[in-house]
Coordinates of C-alpha atoms in Angstrom, one line a residue:
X105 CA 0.0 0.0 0.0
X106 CA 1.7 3.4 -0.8
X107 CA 0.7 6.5 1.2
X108 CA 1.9 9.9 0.9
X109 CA 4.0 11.0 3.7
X110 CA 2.9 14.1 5.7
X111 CA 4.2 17.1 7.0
X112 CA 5.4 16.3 10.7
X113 CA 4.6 18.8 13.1
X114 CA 7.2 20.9 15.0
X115 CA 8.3 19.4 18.3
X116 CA 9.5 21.5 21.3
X117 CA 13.5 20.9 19.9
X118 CA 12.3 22.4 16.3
X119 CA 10.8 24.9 17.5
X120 CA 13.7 26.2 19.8
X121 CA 15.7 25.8 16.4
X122 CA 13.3 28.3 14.0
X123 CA 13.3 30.5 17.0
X124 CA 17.0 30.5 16.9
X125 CA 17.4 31.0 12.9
X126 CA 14.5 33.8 13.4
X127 CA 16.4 35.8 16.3
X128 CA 19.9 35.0 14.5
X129 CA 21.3 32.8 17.7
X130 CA 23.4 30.6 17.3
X131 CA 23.7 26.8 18.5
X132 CA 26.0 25.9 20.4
X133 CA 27.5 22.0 20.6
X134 CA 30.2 20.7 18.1
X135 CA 29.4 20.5 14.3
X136 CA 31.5 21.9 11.1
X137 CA 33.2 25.0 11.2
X138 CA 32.0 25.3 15.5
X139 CA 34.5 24.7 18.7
X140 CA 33.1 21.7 21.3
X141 CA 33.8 20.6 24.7
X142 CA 37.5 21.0 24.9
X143 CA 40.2 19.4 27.7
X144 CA 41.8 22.8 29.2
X145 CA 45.1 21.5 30.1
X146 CA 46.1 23.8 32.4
X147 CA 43.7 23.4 34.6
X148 CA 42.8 20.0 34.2
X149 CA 39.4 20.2 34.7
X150 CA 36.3 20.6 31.4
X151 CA 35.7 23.8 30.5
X152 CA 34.1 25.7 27.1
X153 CA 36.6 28.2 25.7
X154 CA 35.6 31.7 25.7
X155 CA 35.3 33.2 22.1
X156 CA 38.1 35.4 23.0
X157 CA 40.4 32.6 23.7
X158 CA 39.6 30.9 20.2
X159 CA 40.2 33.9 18.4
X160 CA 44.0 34.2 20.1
X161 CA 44.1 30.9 19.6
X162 CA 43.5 31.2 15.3
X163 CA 46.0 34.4 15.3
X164 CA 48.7 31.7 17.0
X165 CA 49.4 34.0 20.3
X166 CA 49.3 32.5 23.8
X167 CA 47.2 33.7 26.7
X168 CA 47.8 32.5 29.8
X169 CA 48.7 34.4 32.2
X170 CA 45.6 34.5 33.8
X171 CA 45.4 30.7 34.2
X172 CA 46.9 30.7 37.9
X173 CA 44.6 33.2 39.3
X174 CA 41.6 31.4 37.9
X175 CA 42.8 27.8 39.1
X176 CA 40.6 25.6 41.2
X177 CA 39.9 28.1 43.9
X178 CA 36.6 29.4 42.1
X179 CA 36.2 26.1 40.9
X180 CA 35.9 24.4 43.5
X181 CA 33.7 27.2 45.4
X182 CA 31.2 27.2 42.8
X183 CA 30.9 23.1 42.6
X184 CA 30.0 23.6 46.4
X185 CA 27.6 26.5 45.6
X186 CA 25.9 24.5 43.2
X187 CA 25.7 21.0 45.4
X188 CA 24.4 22.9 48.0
X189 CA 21.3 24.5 46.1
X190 CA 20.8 20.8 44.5
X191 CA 20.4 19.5 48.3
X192 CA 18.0 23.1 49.5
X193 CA 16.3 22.6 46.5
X194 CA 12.4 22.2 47.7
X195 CA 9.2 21.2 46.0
X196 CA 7.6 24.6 44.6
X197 CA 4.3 25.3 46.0
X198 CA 1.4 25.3 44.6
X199 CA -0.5 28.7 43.4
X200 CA -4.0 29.0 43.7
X201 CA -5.8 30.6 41.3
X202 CA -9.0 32.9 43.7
X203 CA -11.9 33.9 40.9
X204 CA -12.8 36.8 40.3
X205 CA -14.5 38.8 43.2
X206 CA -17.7 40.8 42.3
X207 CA -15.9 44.2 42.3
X208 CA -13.9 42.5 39.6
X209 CA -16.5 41.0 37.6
X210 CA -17.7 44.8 35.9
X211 CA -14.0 45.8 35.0
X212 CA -13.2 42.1 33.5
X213 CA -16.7 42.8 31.6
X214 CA -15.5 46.1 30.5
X215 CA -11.8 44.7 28.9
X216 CA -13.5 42.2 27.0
X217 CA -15.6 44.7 25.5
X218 CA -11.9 46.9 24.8
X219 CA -10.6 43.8 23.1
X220 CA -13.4 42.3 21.4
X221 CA -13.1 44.2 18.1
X222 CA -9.2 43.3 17.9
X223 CA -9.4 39.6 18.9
X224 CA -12.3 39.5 16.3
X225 CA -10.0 41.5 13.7
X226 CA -7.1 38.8 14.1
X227 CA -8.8 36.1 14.3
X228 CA -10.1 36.7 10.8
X229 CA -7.3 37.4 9.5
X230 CA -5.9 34.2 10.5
X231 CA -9.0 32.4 9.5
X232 CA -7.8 34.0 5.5
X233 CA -4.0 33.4 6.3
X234 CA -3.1 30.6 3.6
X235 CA 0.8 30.7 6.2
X236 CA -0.6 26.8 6.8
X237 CA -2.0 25.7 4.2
X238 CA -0.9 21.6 3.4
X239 CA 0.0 21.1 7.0
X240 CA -2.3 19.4 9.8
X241 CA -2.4 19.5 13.4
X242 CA -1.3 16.0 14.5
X243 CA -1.9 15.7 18.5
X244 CA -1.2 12.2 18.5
X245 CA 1.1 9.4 16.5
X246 CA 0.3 9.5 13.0
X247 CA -2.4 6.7 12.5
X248 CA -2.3 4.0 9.9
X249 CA -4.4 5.6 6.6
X250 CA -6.3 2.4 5.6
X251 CA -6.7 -1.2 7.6
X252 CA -8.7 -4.4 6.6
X253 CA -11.3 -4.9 9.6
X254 CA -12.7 -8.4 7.8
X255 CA -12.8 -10.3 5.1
X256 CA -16.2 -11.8 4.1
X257 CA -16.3 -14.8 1.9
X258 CA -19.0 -17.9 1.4
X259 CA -17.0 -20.7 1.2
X260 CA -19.6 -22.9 -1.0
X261 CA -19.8 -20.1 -3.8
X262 CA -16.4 -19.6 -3.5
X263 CA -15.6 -23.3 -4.5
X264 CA -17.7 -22.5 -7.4
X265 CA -15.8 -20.3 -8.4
X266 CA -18.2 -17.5 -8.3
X267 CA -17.0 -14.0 -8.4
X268 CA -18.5 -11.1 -6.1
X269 CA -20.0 -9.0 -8.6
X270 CA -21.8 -6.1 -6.5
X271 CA -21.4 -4.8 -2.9
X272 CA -24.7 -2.6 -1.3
X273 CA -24.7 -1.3 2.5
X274 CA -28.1 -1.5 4.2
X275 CA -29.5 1.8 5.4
X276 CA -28.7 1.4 8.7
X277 CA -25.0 1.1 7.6
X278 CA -24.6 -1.9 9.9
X279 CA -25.6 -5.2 7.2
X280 CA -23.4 -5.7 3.8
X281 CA -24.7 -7.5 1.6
X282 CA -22.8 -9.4 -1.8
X283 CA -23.8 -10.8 -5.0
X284 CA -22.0 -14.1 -6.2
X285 CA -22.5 -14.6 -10.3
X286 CA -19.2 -14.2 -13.1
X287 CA -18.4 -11.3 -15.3
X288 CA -16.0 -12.9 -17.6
X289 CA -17.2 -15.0 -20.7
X290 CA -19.0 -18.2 -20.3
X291 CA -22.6 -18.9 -20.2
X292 CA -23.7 -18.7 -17.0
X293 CA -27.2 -18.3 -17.1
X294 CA -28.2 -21.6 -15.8
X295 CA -25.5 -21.5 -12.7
X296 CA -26.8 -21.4 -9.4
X297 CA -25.9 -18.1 -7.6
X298 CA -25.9 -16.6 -4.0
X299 CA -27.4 -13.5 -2.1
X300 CA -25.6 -13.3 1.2
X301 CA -25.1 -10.5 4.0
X302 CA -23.3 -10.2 6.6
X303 CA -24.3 -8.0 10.0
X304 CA -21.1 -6.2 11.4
X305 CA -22.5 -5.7 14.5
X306 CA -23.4 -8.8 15.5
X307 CA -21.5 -10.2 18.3
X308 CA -19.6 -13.7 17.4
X309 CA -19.3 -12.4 13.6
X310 CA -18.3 -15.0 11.6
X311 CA -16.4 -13.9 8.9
X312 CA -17.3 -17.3 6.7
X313 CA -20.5 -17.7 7.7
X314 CA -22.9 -15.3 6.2
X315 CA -26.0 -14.2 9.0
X316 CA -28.1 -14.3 5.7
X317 CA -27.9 -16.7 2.4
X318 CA -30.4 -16.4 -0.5
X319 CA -30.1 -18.9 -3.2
X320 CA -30.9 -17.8 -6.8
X321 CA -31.3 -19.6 -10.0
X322 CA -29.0 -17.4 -12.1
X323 CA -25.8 -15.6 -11.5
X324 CA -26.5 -11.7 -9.9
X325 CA -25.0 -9.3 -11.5
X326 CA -26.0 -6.2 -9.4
X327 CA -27.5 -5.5 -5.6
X328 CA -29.0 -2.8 -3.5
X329 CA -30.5 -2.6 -0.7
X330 CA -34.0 -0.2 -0.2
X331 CA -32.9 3.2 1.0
X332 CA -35.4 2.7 4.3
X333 CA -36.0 -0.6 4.7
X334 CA -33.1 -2.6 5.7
X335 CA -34.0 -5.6 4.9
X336 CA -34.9 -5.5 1.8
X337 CA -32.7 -5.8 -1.2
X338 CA -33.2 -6.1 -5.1
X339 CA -31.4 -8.3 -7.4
X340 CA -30.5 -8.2 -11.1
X341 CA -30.2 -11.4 -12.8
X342 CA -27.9 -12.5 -15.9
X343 CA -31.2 -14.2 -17.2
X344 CA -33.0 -10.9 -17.3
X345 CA -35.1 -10.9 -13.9
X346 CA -35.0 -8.3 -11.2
X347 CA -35.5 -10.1 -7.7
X348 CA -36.5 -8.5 -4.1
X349 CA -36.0 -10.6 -1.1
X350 CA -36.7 -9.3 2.4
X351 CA -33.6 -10.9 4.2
X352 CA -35.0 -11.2 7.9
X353 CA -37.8 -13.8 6.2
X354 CA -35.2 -16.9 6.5
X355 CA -37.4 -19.3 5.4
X356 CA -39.1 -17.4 2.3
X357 CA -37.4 -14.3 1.6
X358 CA -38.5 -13.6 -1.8
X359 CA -41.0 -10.7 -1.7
X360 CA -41.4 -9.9 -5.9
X361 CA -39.9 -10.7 -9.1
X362 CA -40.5 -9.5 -12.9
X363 CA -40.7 -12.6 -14.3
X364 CA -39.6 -13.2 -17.7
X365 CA -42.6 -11.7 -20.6
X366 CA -42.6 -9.6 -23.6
X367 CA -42.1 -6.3 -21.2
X368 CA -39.2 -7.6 -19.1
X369 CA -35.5 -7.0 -19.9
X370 CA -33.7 -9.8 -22.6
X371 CA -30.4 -9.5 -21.7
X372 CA -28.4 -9.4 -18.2
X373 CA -29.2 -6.7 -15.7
X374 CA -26.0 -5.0 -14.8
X375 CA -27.8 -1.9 -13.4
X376 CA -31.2 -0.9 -12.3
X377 CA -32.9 1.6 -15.6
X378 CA -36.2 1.2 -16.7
X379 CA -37.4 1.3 -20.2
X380 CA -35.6 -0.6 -23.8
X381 CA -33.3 1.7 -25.2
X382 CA -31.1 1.6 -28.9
X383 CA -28.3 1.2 -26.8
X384 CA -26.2 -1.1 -24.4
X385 CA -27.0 0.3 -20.9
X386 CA -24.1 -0.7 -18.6
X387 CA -24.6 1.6 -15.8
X388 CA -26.5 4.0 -13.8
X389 CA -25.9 7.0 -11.1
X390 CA -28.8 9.4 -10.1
X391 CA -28.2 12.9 -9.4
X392 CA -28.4 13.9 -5.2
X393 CA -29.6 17.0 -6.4
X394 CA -32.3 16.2 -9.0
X395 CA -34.2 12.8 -8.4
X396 CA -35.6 12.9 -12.0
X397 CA -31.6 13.5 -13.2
X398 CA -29.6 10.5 -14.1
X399 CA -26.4 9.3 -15.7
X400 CA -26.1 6.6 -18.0
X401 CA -23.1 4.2 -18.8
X402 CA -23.3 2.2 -22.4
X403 CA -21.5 -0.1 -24.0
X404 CA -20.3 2.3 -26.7
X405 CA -18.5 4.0 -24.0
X406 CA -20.3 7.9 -23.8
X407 CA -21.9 8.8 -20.9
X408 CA -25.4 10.3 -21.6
X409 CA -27.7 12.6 -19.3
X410 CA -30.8 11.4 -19.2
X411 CA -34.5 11.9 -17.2
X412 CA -37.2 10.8 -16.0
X413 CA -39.1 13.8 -17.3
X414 CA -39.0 12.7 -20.7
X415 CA -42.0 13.3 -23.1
X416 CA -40.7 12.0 -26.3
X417 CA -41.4 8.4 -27.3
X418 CA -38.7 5.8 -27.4
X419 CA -37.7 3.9 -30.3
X420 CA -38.8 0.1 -29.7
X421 CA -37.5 -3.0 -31.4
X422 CA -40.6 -4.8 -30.2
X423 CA -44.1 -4.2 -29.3
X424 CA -44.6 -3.2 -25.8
X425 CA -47.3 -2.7 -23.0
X426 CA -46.1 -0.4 -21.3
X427 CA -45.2 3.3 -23.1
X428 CA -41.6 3.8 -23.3
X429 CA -40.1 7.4 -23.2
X430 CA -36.4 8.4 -24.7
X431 CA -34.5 9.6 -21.7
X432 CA -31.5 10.6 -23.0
X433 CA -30.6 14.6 -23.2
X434 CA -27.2 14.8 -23.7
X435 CA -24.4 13.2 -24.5
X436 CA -20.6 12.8 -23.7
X437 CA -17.4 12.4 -24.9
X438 CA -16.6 8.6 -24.9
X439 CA -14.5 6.4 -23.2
X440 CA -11.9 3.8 -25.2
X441 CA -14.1 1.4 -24.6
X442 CA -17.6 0.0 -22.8
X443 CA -18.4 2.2 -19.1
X444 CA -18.5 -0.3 -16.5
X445 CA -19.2 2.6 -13.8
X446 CA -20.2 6.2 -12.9
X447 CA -21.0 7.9 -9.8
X448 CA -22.8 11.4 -9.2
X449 CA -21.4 13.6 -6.5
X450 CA -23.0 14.7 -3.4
X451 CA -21.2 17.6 -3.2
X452 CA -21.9 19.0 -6.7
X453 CA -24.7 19.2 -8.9
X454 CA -23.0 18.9 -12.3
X455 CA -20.0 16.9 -11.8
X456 CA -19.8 13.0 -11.9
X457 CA -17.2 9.9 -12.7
X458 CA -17.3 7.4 -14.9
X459 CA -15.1 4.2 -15.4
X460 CA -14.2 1.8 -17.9
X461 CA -12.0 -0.7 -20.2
X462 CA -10.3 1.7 -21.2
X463 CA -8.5 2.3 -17.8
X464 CA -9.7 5.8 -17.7
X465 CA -11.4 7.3 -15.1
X466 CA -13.2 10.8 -16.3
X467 CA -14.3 13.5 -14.5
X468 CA -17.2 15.3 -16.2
X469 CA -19.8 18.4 -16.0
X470 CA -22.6 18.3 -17.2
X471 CA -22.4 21.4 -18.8
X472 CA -19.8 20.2 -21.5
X473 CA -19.3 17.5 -23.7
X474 CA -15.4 16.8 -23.2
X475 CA -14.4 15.4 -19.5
X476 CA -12.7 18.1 -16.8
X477 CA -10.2 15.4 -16.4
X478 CA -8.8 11.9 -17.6
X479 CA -6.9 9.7 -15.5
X480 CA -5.0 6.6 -16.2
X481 CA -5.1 4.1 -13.3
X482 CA -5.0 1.0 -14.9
X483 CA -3.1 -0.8 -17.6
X484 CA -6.2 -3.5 -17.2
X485 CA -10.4 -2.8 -16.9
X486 CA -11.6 0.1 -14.0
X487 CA -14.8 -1.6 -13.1
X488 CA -15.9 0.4 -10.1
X489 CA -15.8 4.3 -9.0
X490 CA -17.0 5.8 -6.0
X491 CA -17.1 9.1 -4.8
X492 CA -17.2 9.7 -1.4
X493 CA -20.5 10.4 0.8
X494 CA -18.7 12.7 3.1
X495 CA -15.4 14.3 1.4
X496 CA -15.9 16.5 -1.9
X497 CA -12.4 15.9 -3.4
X498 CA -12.2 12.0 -2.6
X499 CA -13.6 8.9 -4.5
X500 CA -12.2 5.6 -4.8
X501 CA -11.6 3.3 -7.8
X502 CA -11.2 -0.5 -8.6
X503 CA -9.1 -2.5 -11.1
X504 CA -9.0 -5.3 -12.8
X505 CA -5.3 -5.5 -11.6
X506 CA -6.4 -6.3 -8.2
X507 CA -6.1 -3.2 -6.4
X508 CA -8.7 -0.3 -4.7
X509 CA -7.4 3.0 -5.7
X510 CA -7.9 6.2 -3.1
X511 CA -8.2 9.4 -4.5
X512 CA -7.7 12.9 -2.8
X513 CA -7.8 15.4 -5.3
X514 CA -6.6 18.1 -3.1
X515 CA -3.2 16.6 -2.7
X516 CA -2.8 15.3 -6.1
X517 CA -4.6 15.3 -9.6
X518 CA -2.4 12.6 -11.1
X519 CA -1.5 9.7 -8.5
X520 CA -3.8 8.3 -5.9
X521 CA -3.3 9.1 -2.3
X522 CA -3.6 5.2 -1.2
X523 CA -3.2 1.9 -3.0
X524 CA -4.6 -0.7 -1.6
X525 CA -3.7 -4.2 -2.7
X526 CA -6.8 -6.6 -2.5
X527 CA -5.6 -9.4 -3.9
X528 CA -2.1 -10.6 -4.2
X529 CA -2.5 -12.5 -7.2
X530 CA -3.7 -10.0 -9.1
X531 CA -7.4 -11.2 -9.8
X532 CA -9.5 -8.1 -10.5
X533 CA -11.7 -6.1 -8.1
X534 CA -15.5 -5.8 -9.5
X535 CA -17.1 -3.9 -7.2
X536 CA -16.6 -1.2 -4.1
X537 CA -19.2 0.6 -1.8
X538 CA -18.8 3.5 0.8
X539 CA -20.8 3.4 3.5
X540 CA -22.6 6.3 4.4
X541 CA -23.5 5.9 8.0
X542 CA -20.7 4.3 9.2
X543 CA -18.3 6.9 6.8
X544 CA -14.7 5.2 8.1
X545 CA -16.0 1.9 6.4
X546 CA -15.6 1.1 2.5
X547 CA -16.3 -2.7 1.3
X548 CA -14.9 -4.1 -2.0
X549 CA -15.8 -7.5 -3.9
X550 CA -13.2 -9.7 -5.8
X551 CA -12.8 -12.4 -8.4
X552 CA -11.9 -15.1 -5.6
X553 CA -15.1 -14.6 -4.3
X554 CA -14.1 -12.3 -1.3
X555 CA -15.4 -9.2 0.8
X556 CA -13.1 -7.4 2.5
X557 CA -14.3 -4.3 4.8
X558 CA -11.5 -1.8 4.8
X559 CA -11.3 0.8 7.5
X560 CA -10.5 4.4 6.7
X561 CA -8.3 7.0 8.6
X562 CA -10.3 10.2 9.3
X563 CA -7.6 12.1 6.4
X564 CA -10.1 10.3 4.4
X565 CA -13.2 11.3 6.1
X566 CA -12.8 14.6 7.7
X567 CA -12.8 17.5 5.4
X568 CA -10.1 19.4 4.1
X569 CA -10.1 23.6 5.0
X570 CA -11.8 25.5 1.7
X571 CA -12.6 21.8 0.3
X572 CA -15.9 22.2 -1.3
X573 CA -14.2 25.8 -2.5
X574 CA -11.8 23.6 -4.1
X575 CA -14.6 21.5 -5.6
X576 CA -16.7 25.0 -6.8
X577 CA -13.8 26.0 -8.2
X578 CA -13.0 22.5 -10.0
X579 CA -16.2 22.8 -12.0
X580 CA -16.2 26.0 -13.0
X581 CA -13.2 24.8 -15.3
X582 CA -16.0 24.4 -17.6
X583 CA -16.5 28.0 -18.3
X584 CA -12.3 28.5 -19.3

């Protein structure tokens, strides 16, 4: 895992140094070019030489007349001296501090009214001071930036070989749930496939033994869990069915499912849209700002902006129940290659991510066609992004090269702030989810069939000064 490392702040010994370079002291102790304790011969005892004496000494003229009359006389008087105030030496006492009487209380009332404009006047003008900016207050040892709490796995999907293809948190933020099913080729549709959760605070967790397992008759390709209900939780099937189960019904959790008929989807749900479009739909994000406002990932790669406002029929290949509208408003520069991801941020109104084959992660406006930004953070697939629920500048990515990728954009545009290795053979990462109750918590889903719930630092979920500035003025890019 590679971290960043971070300004250090000043201990007592560094400070006593800058306030030396300020004032123009200078240190004493031995070093290049400076005298050190010397042996004075003469007298026999230690003893720092004067400045004077090391001048004489450099011009090559000897002093020492004086040595006799200094001898061990006033040497010896002042070791005494000072073993004698060691040995009188008592315990100070303690002062204690009377409050104020009430003849005080009206004049202490009338100085903080003096000094209320000034303290005011600099305290806002070290509020605007950018003297600190990059540095952090550090009261205690610097703490590890990312640590893996558990690792989640169902051992008899696992020996299937099933991949975790999608990751939701419950609403409560205290159940995670994963979807078993594969993403590489294969036909698959006939493979028996697993729902199963996990609740964190349970006491006794067992990390390999799920607290909830739903069997399903085709591989998942998707999850989420209701946004009130925490039990509940839909499914998207490679055969084309969307499933709900109510997971504290152990015996019969299915509550609903589409079916398969003329008005249901034909291929694999990957995401959660409603309607038939012309186009591969590979992904979804809707806008925390705009519930009718959404972002679609296709297959060709573009990101469009879509809603659920639209008036204008949609173009149907066949003949359909239930009136179809054409969503799509706008579209996007493209990707290399199919979007396997996007994300709307919760911070921003017009800004969201996308991921893909192509590596790429872009950050777009809505307002323009062309991404913000493109970064490179794999030589392999991206196929998750996440921004996160609580920090404007920080979402995380995952790769097909087995890694979860940090972000802070306010310490760097080009590198991630963390890399964290999932798995150490390399097998890709599908799928990653912050939590947004518990905000220190973010899971991620592998290819060898494993959850692992990393805990984050608070550098990752405490914001940054002038951050959603920073973000503001990030978007308004657009307009340059």
């Amino acid at each position: 895992m590679a971290t960043r490392a971070q300004p250090r702040p000043l201990s007592p010994a560094g400070s006593a140094g800058v306030a030396a370079l300020a004032t123009g002291g200078v240190a004493s102790g031995p070093g290049p070019g400076r005298p050190g304790l010397l042996q004075d011969e003469t007298l026999g005892v230690a003893s720092v030489p004067s400045q004077w004496r090391a001048v004489q000494g450099i011009r090559g003229e000897t002093k020492s007349c004086q040595t006799s009359s200094i001898a061990t006389a006033s040497a010896s008087a002042q070791a005494r001296n000072h073993v004698d105030a060691q040995v009188q030496t008592e315990a100070p006492v303690p002062v204690s501090v009377q409050p104020p009487s009430r003849d005080d209380i009206p004049r202490l009332a009338a100085f903080l009214r003096r000094v209320e404009a000034m303290v005011i006047r600099e305290l806002n003008k070290n509020w605007r001071s950018h003297a600190f900016d990059g540095f952090e207050v550090n009261w205690t040892e610097q703490q590890q930036m990312v640590s893996c709490l558990y690792t989640l796995g169902y051992p008899l999907a696992q020996a299937q070989g099933l991949h975790v293809t999608s990751i939701s948190w419950n609403s409560t933020g205290s159940v995670v749930a994963c979807a078993y099913g594969r993403l590489d080729h294969g036909d698959w549709g006939t493979l028996k496939s697993f729902v199963c959760a996990w609740n964190l605070d349970r006491r006794g967790l067992c990390p390999r033994q799920p607290s909830a397992v739903v069997e399903v008759p085709s591989a998942v390709l998707c999850l989420a869990f209701h946004p009130t209900q925490p039990s509940h939780v839909a499914g998207g099937l490679y055969s084309g069915e969307v499933l709900v189960w109510d997971l504290s019904r152990l015996e019969d959790p299915l509550l609903w499912r589409t079916g398969l008929t003329d008005d249901t989807h034909t291929d694999p749900v990957s995401q959660h849209p409603r309607g038939e479009t012309e186009v591969g739909a590979t992904a979804v994000a809707f806008s925390s700002f705009d519930p009718r406002l959404f972002i679609l990932g296709t297959e060709g790669g573009f990101p469009l902006k879509c809603s659920l406002a639209a008036r204008e029929a949609a173009l149907t290949r066949m003949p359909s129940s239930v009136p179809l509208r054409a969503p799509a408003q706008f579209t996007f520069s493209p990707h290399g290659g199919p979007i396997y991801s996007v994300s709307c941020s919760p911070f921003h109104r017009n800004l969201f991510l996308s991921a893909g084959t192509d590596g790429h992660v872009h950050l777009y406006s809505m307002l323009q066609a062309p991404p913000l930004t493109s970064l490179q953070l794999s030589l392999k697939y991206l196929f998750a992004v996440r921004w996160s629920p609580v920090r404007p500048l920080v979402f995380a990515a995952a790769s097909g090269e087995g890694d979860v990728q940090l972000f802070d954009l306010q310490k760097s545009s080009q590198k991630p702030t963390v890399l964290i290795k999932q798995t150490q053979d390399e097998s890709p990462v599908y799928c990653l989810e912050f939590n947004s109750q518990h905000t220190q918590l973010l899971a991620a889903g592998d290819a060898q069939g494993t959850v692992k719930v990393w805990q984050l630092s608070t550098e990752f979920t405490e914001q940054g000064p002038r951050e959603a500035e920073d973000l503001d003025r990030l978007a308004a890019e657009v307009a340059t």
